[in-house]
Coordinates of C-alpha atoms in Angstrom, one line a residue:
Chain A
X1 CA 54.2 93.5 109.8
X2 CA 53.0 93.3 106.2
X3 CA 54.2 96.9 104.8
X4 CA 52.0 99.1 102.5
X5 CA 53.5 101.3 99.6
X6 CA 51.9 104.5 98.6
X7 CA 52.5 107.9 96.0
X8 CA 53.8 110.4 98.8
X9 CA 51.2 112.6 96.7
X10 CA 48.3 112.7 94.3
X11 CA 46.2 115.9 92.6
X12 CA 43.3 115.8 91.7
X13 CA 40.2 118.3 90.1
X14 CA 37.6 118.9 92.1
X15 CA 33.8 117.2 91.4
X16 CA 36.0 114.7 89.0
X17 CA 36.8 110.5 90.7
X18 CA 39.9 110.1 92.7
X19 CA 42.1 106.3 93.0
X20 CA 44.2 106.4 95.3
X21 CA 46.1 103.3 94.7
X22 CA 48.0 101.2 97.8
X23 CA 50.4 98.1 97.0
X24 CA 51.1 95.5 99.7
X25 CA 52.6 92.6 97.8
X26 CA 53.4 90.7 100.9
X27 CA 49.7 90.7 102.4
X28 CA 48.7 87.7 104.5
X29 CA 45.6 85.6 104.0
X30 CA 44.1 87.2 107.2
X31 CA 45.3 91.2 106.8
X32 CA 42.1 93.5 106.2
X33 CA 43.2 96.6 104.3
X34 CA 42.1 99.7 106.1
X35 CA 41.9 103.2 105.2
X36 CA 42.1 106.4 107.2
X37 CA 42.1 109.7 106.4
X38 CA 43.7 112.9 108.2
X39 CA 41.9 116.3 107.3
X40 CA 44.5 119.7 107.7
X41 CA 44.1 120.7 111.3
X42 CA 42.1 117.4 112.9
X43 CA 43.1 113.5 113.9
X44 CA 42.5 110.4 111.1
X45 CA 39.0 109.3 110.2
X46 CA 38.0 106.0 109.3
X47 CA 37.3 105.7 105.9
X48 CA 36.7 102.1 104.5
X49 CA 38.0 98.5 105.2
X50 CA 37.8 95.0 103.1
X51 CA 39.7 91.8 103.2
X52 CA 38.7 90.6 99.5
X53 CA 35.8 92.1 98.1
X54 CA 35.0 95.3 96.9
X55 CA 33.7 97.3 99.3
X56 CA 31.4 101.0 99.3
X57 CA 30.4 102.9 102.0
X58 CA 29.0 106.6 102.5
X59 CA 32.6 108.0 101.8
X60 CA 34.6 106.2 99.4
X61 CA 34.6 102.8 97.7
X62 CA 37.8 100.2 98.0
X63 CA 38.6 98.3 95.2
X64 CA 40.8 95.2 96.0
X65 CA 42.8 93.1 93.3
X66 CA 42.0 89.3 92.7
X67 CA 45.3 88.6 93.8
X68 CA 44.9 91.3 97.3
X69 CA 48.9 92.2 96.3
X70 CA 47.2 95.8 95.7
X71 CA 43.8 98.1 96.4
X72 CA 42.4 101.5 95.4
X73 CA 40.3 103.9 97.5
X74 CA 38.1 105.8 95.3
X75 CA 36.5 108.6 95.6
X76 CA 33.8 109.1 93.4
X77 CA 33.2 113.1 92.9
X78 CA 36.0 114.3 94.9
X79 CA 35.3 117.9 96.8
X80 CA 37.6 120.5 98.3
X81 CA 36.8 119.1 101.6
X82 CA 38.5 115.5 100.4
X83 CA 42.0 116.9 100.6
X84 CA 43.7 115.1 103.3
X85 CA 46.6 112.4 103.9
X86 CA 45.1 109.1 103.1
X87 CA 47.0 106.2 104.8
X88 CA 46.6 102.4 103.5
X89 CA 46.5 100.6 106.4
X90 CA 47.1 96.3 106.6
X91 CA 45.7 94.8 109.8
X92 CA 46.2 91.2 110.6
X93 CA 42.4 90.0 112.2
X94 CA 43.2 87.1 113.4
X95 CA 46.3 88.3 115.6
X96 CA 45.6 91.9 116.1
X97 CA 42.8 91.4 118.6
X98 CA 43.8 95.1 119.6
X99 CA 43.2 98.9 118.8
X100 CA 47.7 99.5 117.4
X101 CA 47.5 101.3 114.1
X102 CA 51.0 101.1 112.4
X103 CA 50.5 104.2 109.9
X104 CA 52.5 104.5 107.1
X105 CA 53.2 107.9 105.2
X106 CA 50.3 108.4 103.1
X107 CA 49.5 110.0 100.4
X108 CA 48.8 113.7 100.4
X109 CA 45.8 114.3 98.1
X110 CA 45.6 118.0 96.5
X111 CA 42.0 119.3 95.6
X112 CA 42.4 121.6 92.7
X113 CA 39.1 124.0 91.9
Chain B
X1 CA 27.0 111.4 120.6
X2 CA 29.9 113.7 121.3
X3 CA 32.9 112.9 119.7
X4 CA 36.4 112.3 121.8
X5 CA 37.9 114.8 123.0
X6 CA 41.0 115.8 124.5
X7 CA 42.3 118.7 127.0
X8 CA 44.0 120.8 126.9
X9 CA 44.2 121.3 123.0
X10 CA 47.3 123.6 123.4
X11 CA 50.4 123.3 125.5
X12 CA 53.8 125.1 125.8
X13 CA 55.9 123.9 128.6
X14 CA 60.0 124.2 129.0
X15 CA 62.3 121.4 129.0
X16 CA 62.6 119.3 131.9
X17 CA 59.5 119.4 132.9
X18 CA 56.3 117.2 133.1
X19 CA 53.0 117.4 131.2
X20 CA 49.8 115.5 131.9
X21 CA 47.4 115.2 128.8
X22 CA 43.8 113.9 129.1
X23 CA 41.3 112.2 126.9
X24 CA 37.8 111.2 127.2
X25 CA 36.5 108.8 124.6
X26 CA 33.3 108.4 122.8
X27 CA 30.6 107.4 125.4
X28 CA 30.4 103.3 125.6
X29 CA 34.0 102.6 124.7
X30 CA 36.7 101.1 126.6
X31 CA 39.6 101.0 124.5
X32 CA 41.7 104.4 124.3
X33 CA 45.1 104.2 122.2
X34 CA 47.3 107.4 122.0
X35 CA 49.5 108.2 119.0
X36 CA 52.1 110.8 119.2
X37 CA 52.8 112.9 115.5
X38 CA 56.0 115.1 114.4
X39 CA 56.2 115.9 110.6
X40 CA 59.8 113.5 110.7
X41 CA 58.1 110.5 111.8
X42 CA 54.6 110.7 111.1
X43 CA 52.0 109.0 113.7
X44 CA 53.8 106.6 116.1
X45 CA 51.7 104.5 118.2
X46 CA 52.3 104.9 121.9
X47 CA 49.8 102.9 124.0
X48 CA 46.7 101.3 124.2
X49 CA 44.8 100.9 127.2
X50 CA 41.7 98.6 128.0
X51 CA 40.0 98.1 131.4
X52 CA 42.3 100.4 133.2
X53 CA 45.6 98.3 131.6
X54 CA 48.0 99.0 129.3
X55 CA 47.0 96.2 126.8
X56 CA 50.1 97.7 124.7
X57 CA 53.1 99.5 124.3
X58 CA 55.0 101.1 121.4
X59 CA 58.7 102.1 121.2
X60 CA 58.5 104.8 122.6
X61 CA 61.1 105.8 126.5
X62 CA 59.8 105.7 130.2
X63 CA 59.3 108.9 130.4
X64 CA 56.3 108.1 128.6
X65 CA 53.3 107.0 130.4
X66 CA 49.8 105.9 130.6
X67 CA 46.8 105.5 132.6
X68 CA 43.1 104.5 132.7
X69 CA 40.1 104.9 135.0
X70 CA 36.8 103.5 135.8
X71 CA 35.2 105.9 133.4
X72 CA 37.7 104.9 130.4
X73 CA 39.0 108.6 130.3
X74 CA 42.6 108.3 129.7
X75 CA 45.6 110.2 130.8
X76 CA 48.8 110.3 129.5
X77 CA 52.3 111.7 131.2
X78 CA 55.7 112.9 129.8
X79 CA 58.5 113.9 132.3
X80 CA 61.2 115.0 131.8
X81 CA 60.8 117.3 128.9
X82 CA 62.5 117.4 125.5
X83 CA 62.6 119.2 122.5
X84 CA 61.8 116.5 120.8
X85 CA 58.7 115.7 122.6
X86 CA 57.1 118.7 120.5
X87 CA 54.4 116.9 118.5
X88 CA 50.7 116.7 118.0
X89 CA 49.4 113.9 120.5
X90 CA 46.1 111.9 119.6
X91 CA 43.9 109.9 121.4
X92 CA 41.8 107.3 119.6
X93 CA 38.6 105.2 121.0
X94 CA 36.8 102.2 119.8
X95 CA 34.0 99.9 121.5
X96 CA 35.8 97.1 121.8
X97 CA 39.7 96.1 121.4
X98 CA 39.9 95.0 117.8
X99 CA 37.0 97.1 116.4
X100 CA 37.6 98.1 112.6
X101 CA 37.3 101.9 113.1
X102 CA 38.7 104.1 115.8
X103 CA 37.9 107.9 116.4
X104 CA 40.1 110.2 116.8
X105 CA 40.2 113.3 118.8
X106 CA 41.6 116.6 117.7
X107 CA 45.0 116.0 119.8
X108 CA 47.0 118.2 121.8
X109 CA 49.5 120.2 120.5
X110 CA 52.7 120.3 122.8
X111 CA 55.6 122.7 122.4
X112 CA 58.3 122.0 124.5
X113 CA 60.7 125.1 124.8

């Protein structure tokens, strides 16, 4: 499985953007890059996915590199309620026609006021 | 549309025995993975089940163990109870195997004594 690398840990000030970056050099042509967040206390969210365009939803936006060897979640006005473990997840669509969610360590995301 | 949720969300039970843990996914969907987490090794996958059958499995002993019904609620079993078992067990759903986003329950937390 295509492995992704992440800071164990991130701070941030509150009502300021967050980028959370992720590397995964050895990305296959057919790996969507998800991310999933885990609030103190509760299990992961969805957050965003994208296989090679930039992506925004509700939550966050994902910016992916020309080259997909890299991507960054950003949050755009982070708030106290954004502090969380954010995992960078690679699935392979083509092959992984099922619901197994290799989660990596994350990075911890600090919310300072 | 309630969210899923598991029962019971709290558990203490002694080593050596058995523990039967129960989740009931998001109205509509069929798929139901469980994850097992421990602050050492983060979120494991464990199973994934689809139409009443284990679709897959993750590296985890026998003692370990699965089912579906009709109704996609999902169980999952641990005999044999060790120490090591102590950890924060989540369910996930999604619509359909493959979907891009899964929900998560709260878990249940099991002590084993």
């Amino acid at each position: 499985d295509a492995k992704t690398t992440q800071p164990n840990s991130m701070e941030s000030n509150e009502e300021e953007p967050v980028h959370l970056p992720c590397n995964h050099s050895t990305i296959s042509g057919t790996d969507y890059i998800h991310w999933y967040r885990q609030l103190p206390s509760q299990g992961p969210e969805y957050v965003i996915h994208g296989l090679t365009s930039n992506v925004n939803n509700r939550m966050a936006s994902l910016a992916i590199a020309e080259d997909r060897k890299s991507s960054t979640l950003i949050l755009h006005r982070a708030t106290l309620r954004d502090a969380a473990v954010y995992y960078c997840i690679l699935r392979d669509r083509m092959t992984d026609r099922d619901d197994k969610i290799i989660f990596g360590k994350g990075t911890r995301l600090h919310i300072l006021p | 549309k309630a969210g899923v949720t598991q029962t019971p969300r709290y558990l203490i039970k002694t080593r050596g025995q058995q523990v039967t843990l129960s989740c009931s996914p998001i109205s509509g969907h069929r798929s139901v993975s469980w994850y097992q987490q421990t602050p050492g090794q983060g979120l494991q996958f464990l199973f994934e089940y689809f139409s009443e059958t284990q679709r897959n499995k993750g590296n985890f002993p026998g003692r370990f163990s699965g089912r579906q019904f009709s109704n996609s609620r999902s169980e999952m079993n641990v005999s044999t109870l060790e120490l090591g078992d102590s950890a924060l067990y989540l369910c996930a759903s999604s619509g359909d195997r493959g979907s891009y986003e899964q929900y998560f329950g709260p878990g249940t937390r099991l002590t084993v004594t």
